[in-house]
């Protein structure tokens, strides 16, 4: 049976809730089929207090094999490197992470906070929060750029706020079935199977985007990128391909993508519901891989070629 330890640091437990909502397999099926022993999880652990904390000791001392360490939430290293801003079981959370990461066969950072710092590391970052192996887009983080688990892999980052449960469950399955070496990671150590796409892919507003027909107000038809803050063309995720709860996504529900899977979230993606523009009225941040001149030329021709069925009539505010 494979032993899994799940730690929670600077987190709102959103990734835990997402994980508990996993479907096909659900959590119980995952445990049975993969023979997983969830040896420690603060939210669902059967014991509490010192009894729960003592259950970690055999894994930290390597008396029992720690097949998988999952870390949810950022590591708060302040004040002055003590880690006392985040205490778990009367110990700095950072000390638990370091001990168990050295013993773990694989390490997974679940959620953008654990991967890159996320909300916990938002400016001015008073608690000195960081991700496990990245601080925002800078390699290093808490464990350092050179860290490798006992299996020889870096931290596998499953980013998102929260992370989609499928991304975690399928990654855990691959690792525990001995397929860790087959997981292709991008430059931020995210599995390409989930982060090799843009949120923009399969968005129901794609036709509006192509013909530069922008919605100016929520609930109106049109693309949300040019005026209403959507970060879909800038964000790596499969949200519109995989969907949430087998049904929907932010853009399918009429809300803009907020860029929550990216290392710079949230600071680099605010405001969430407004697109910042330059003096020419062009979005300051353009779709990935697009130059400003190309965007200007494409936008002008696209608007001229727009079919009547997609044309969005401008309304006064």
Coordinates of C-alpha atoms in Angstrom, one line a residue:
X1 CA 0.0 0.0 0.0
X2 CA 1.3 3.5 -0.9
X3 CA 1.6 6.0 1.9
X4 CA 0.4 9.6 1.2
X5 CA 0.9 12.5 3.5
X6 CA -0.9 15.8 2.8
X7 CA 0.2 19.0 4.6
X8 CA -1.6 22.3 4.7
X9 CA 0.2 25.6 5.2
X10 CA -1.0 29.1 4.1
X11 CA -4.2 27.9 2.4
X12 CA -8.0 28.3 2.5
X13 CA -8.3 24.5 2.0
X14 CA -9.9 25.1 -1.4
X15 CA -7.7 22.5 -3.1
X16 CA -8.8 19.9 -0.4
X17 CA -12.4 20.7 -1.1
X18 CA -11.8 20.4 -4.9
X19 CA -10.0 17.0 -4.3
X20 CA -12.9 15.7 -2.2
X21 CA -15.2 16.5 -5.1
X22 CA -13.3 14.4 -7.6
X23 CA -15.4 12.2 -9.8
X24 CA -14.5 9.0 -11.7
X25 CA -12.8 7.9 -9.6
X26 CA -14.0 9.5 -6.4
X27 CA -11.8 9.6 -3.3
X28 CA -13.0 6.2 -2.0
X29 CA -12.4 4.5 -5.4
X30 CA -9.0 6.1 -5.6
X31 CA -8.0 4.7 -2.3
X32 CA -9.2 1.2 -3.1
X33 CA -8.0 1.0 -6.7
X34 CA -4.5 2.4 -6.1
X35 CA -4.3 1.0 -2.6
X36 CA -3.5 4.4 -1.1
X37 CA -3.1 5.0 2.6
X38 CA -3.8 8.7 3.4
X39 CA -1.6 8.6 6.4
X40 CA -2.1 12.3 7.3
X41 CA -4.5 15.0 6.1
X42 CA -5.4 17.8 8.6
X43 CA -9.0 18.1 7.2
X44 CA -10.0 14.5 7.1
X45 CA -7.6 12.8 9.6
X46 CA -9.4 10.6 12.1
X47 CA -7.4 11.8 15.0
X48 CA -6.4 15.3 16.1
X49 CA -3.9 17.2 18.2
X50 CA -0.7 15.5 19.3
X51 CA -1.9 12.1 18.3
X52 CA -2.3 13.2 14.7
X53 CA 1.1 15.0 14.7
X54 CA 2.8 11.8 16.1
X55 CA 1.5 9.9 13.1
X56 CA 4.0 11.9 10.9
X57 CA 7.1 10.9 12.9
X58 CA 7.7 7.5 11.3
X59 CA 7.7 9.1 7.9
X60 CA 10.0 11.9 8.8
X61 CA 12.4 9.4 10.4
X62 CA 12.0 7.2 7.3
X63 CA 10.9 4.2 9.4
X64 CA 8.0 3.9 7.0
X65 CA 8.2 4.7 3.3
X66 CA 6.7 8.1 2.3
X67 CA 5.6 7.4 -1.3
X68 CA 3.9 10.8 -1.9
X69 CA 4.0 14.1 -0.1
X70 CA 1.3 16.6 -1.1
X71 CA 1.6 20.1 0.0
X72 CA -1.3 22.5 -0.1
X73 CA -0.7 26.2 0.7
X74 CA 2.3 28.5 0.6
X75 CA 5.3 28.1 3.0
X76 CA 5.4 31.2 5.2
X77 CA 9.1 31.7 6.2
X78 CA 8.7 34.9 8.2
X79 CA 9.3 36.6 10.5
X80 CA 13.1 36.7 9.8
X81 CA 13.3 33.1 8.6
X82 CA 11.7 31.6 11.7
X83 CA 8.5 30.3 10.0
X84 CA 6.5 31.3 13.1
X85 CA 3.8 32.9 11.0
X86 CA 2.6 29.4 10.3
X87 CA 2.6 26.9 13.1
X88 CA 1.3 23.4 12.7
X89 CA 1.3 21.1 15.8
X90 CA 3.4 23.6 17.7
X91 CA 6.1 23.5 15.0
X92 CA 6.9 25.9 12.1
X93 CA 5.2 24.5 9.0
X94 CA 8.4 25.1 7.0
X95 CA 10.2 22.6 9.2
X96 CA 7.7 19.9 8.6
X97 CA 7.8 20.5 4.9
X98 CA 11.6 20.3 4.8
X99 CA 11.8 17.1 6.8
X100 CA 9.1 15.2 4.9
X101 CA 10.3 16.5 1.5
X102 CA 13.7 14.9 2.2
X103 CA 12.0 11.6 2.9
X104 CA 9.4 11.6 0.1
X105 CA 9.6 9.5 -3.0
X106 CA 7.6 12.1 -4.9
X107 CA 6.4 15.7 -3.9
X108 CA 3.4 17.4 -5.4
X109 CA 2.5 21.1 -4.8
X110 CA -1.3 21.3 -5.1
X111 CA -2.6 24.8 -5.9
X112 CA -1.0 28.0 -6.9
X113 CA -0.1 28.9 -3.3
X114 CA 2.0 25.8 -2.9
X115 CA 3.4 26.0 -6.4
X116 CA 4.3 29.7 -6.7
X117 CA 3.2 31.5 -3.5
X118 CA -0.2 32.6 -4.9
X119 CA -2.5 34.7 -2.8
X120 CA -0.4 34.2 0.3
X121 CA 2.6 35.8 -1.4
X122 CA 0.6 38.7 -2.9
X123 CA 2.3 42.1 -2.5
X124 CA 3.6 43.2 0.0
X125 CA 3.9 39.6 1.2
X126 CA 4.3 40.5 4.9
X127 CA 4.7 36.8 5.9
X128 CA 7.5 36.0 3.4
X129 CA 5.4 33.3 1.8
X130 CA 6.7 31.3 -1.1
X131 CA 6.0 28.2 -3.2
X132 CA 7.9 24.9 -2.7
X133 CA 10.3 25.3 -5.6
X134 CA 9.2 28.6 -7.1
X135 CA 8.6 32.1 -5.8
X136 CA 6.2 33.4 -8.4
X137 CA 8.1 32.8 -11.7
X138 CA 11.6 32.6 -10.1
X139 CA 13.0 29.1 -9.6
X140 CA 14.1 28.3 -6.1
X141 CA 11.3 28.8 -3.7
X142 CA 11.5 27.2 -0.3
X143 CA 13.2 23.9 -1.2
X144 CA 15.6 25.4 -3.7
X145 CA 16.1 25.0 -7.4
X146 CA 18.3 21.9 -7.0
X147 CA 15.8 19.9 -4.9
X148 CA 14.9 16.5 -6.1
X149 CA 12.8 13.9 -4.4
X150 CA 14.0 10.4 -3.7
X151 CA 12.7 9.3 -7.1
X152 CA 14.9 12.0 -8.8
X153 CA 12.0 14.4 -9.7
X154 CA 11.5 18.0 -8.9
X155 CA 8.3 19.2 -7.2
X156 CA 5.4 18.5 -9.6
X157 CA 3.2 21.7 -9.6
X158 CA -0.5 21.3 -10.0
X159 CA -1.5 25.0 -10.0
X160 CA -4.9 26.6 -9.9
X161 CA -7.0 28.5 -7.3
X162 CA -8.2 25.9 -6.6
X163 CA -6.6 23.2 -8.7
X164 CA -8.9 21.0 -10.7
X165 CA -9.3 17.6 -9.0
X166 CA -8.6 15.6 -12.2
X167 CA -5.2 17.2 -12.4
X168 CA -4.2 16.0 -9.0
X169 CA -5.8 12.5 -9.1
X170 CA -4.4 11.7 -12.5
X171 CA -0.9 12.9 -11.5
X172 CA -1.1 10.9 -8.3
X173 CA -2.2 7.8 -10.2
X174 CA 0.7 8.2 -12.7
X175 CA 3.3 8.6 -9.9
X176 CA 2.0 5.7 -7.8
X177 CA 1.8 3.4 -10.8
X178 CA 5.5 4.1 -11.6
X179 CA 4.8 6.4 -14.5
X180 CA 6.5 9.4 -13.0
X181 CA 9.2 9.5 -15.6
X182 CA 6.6 9.8 -18.4
X183 CA 5.1 13.0 -17.0
X184 CA 6.2 15.8 -19.3
X185 CA 6.6 19.1 -17.4
X186 CA 6.6 22.7 -18.7
X187 CA 9.1 25.4 -17.6
X188 CA 7.2 25.8 -14.3
X189 CA 7.1 22.1 -13.6
X190 CA 3.4 21.7 -14.4
X191 CA 2.2 18.6 -16.3
X192 CA 1.8 19.4 -20.0
X193 CA -1.2 17.1 -20.2
X194 CA -3.1 19.7 -18.2
X195 CA -1.2 22.9 -18.8
X196 CA -0.2 22.5 -22.4
X197 CA -3.3 24.4 -23.5
X198 CA -4.7 27.9 -22.9
X199 CA -7.9 28.6 -21.0
X200 CA -8.9 30.3 -24.2
X201 CA -9.0 27.0 -26.0
X202 CA -12.5 25.7 -26.4
X203 CA -14.0 28.9 -24.9
X204 CA -17.5 29.4 -26.1
X205 CA -16.7 33.0 -26.8
X206 CA -13.9 32.2 -29.3
X207 CA -15.8 33.3 -32.4
X208 CA -16.4 36.7 -30.8
X209 CA -12.7 36.9 -30.0
X210 CA -11.6 36.0 -33.5
X211 CA -13.8 38.8 -35.0
X212 CA -12.9 41.2 -32.2
X213 CA -16.5 41.6 -30.9
X214 CA -16.1 42.6 -27.3
X215 CA -18.7 42.6 -24.6
X216 CA -18.7 45.9 -22.7
X217 CA -21.0 44.8 -19.9
X218 CA -21.5 41.4 -18.2
X219 CA -24.4 39.3 -19.5
X220 CA -24.0 40.8 -23.0
X221 CA -22.8 38.6 -25.9
X222 CA -19.2 39.1 -26.9
X223 CA -15.6 38.3 -25.8
X224 CA -14.6 39.2 -22.3
X225 CA -10.9 39.8 -23.2
X226 CA -10.9 43.3 -24.5
X227 CA -12.9 45.1 -21.9
X228 CA -13.9 42.8 -19.0
X229 CA -10.6 41.5 -17.8
X230 CA -10.5 37.9 -19.2
X231 CA -7.0 36.4 -19.0
X232 CA -7.9 33.3 -21.0
X233 CA -5.5 34.0 -23.9
X234 CA -2.7 34.5 -21.4
X235 CA -3.4 31.5 -19.1
X236 CA -2.2 27.9 -19.3
X237 CA -5.0 25.4 -18.3
X238 CA -7.5 23.0 -19.7
X239 CA -10.5 24.5 -17.9
X240 CA -12.6 24.8 -21.0
X241 CA -11.6 21.4 -22.3
X242 CA -12.0 19.5 -19.0
X243 CA -14.7 21.6 -17.4
X244 CA -15.5 21.8 -13.7
X245 CA -18.0 19.4 -12.1
X246 CA -18.3 17.9 -15.6
X247 CA -20.3 20.9 -16.6
X248 CA -18.9 24.4 -16.7
X249 CA -16.0 26.9 -16.4
X250 CA -15.6 30.6 -15.6
X251 CA -16.0 31.8 -19.2
X252 CA -18.9 29.3 -19.8
X253 CA -20.7 30.9 -16.9
X254 CA -20.1 34.4 -18.1
X255 CA -17.1 35.3 -15.9
X256 CA -13.6 36.2 -17.0
X257 CA -10.7 33.9 -16.5
X258 CA -8.5 35.3 -13.7
X259 CA -5.2 33.7 -14.6
X260 CA -5.1 31.6 -11.4
X261 CA -2.9 28.9 -12.7
X262 CA 0.0 31.2 -13.6
X263 CA 3.1 32.0 -11.4
X264 CA 2.3 35.7 -11.3
X265 CA -1.2 35.3 -9.9
X266 CA -2.7 37.4 -8.4
X267 CA -0.6 40.5 -8.6
X268 CA 0.1 40.4 -12.4
X269 CA -3.6 39.7 -13.2
X270 CA -5.5 42.4 -11.4
X271 CA -7.9 44.0 -11.9
X272 CA -9.9 40.8 -12.5
X273 CA -13.0 42.4 -14.1
X274 CA -11.4 45.2 -16.2
X275 CA -8.9 45.1 -19.0
X276 CA -6.2 47.7 -18.6
X277 CA -5.4 49.5 -21.9
X278 CA -2.8 51.8 -23.4
X279 CA -3.5 55.2 -24.9
X280 CA -4.5 53.7 -28.1
X281 CA -7.2 51.6 -26.4
X282 CA -5.3 48.4 -26.9
X283 CA -5.0 45.8 -24.1
X284 CA -1.7 46.2 -22.3
X285 CA -1.3 42.4 -22.2
X286 CA -1.9 40.8 -25.5
X287 CA -2.6 37.1 -26.3
X288 CA 0.6 35.0 -25.8
X289 CA 2.8 35.0 -28.9
X290 CA 1.2 38.0 -30.5
X291 CA 3.0 41.3 -31.2
X292 CA 1.3 44.7 -30.9
X293 CA 1.6 45.4 -34.6
X294 CA 0.2 42.1 -35.6
X295 CA -2.7 42.5 -33.1
X296 CA -3.6 45.9 -34.5
X297 CA -3.6 44.7 -38.1
X298 CA -5.5 41.5 -37.2
X299 CA -8.1 43.4 -35.1
X300 CA -8.9 45.9 -37.9
X301 CA -9.4 43.3 -40.6
X302 CA -11.3 40.9 -38.2
X303 CA -13.9 43.6 -37.3
X304 CA -14.4 44.4 -41.0
X305 CA -14.9 40.7 -41.8
X306 CA -17.3 40.0 -38.9
X307 CA -20.5 38.1 -39.9
X308 CA -23.7 39.8 -39.0
X309 CA -24.7 37.0 -36.6
X310 CA -21.8 37.8 -34.4
X311 CA -21.7 41.6 -34.6
X312 CA -22.1 43.1 -31.1
X313 CA -23.9 46.4 -31.0
X314 CA -22.2 48.9 -28.6
X315 CA -24.4 50.2 -25.9
X316 CA -24.0 53.3 -23.8
X317 CA -23.1 52.8 -20.2

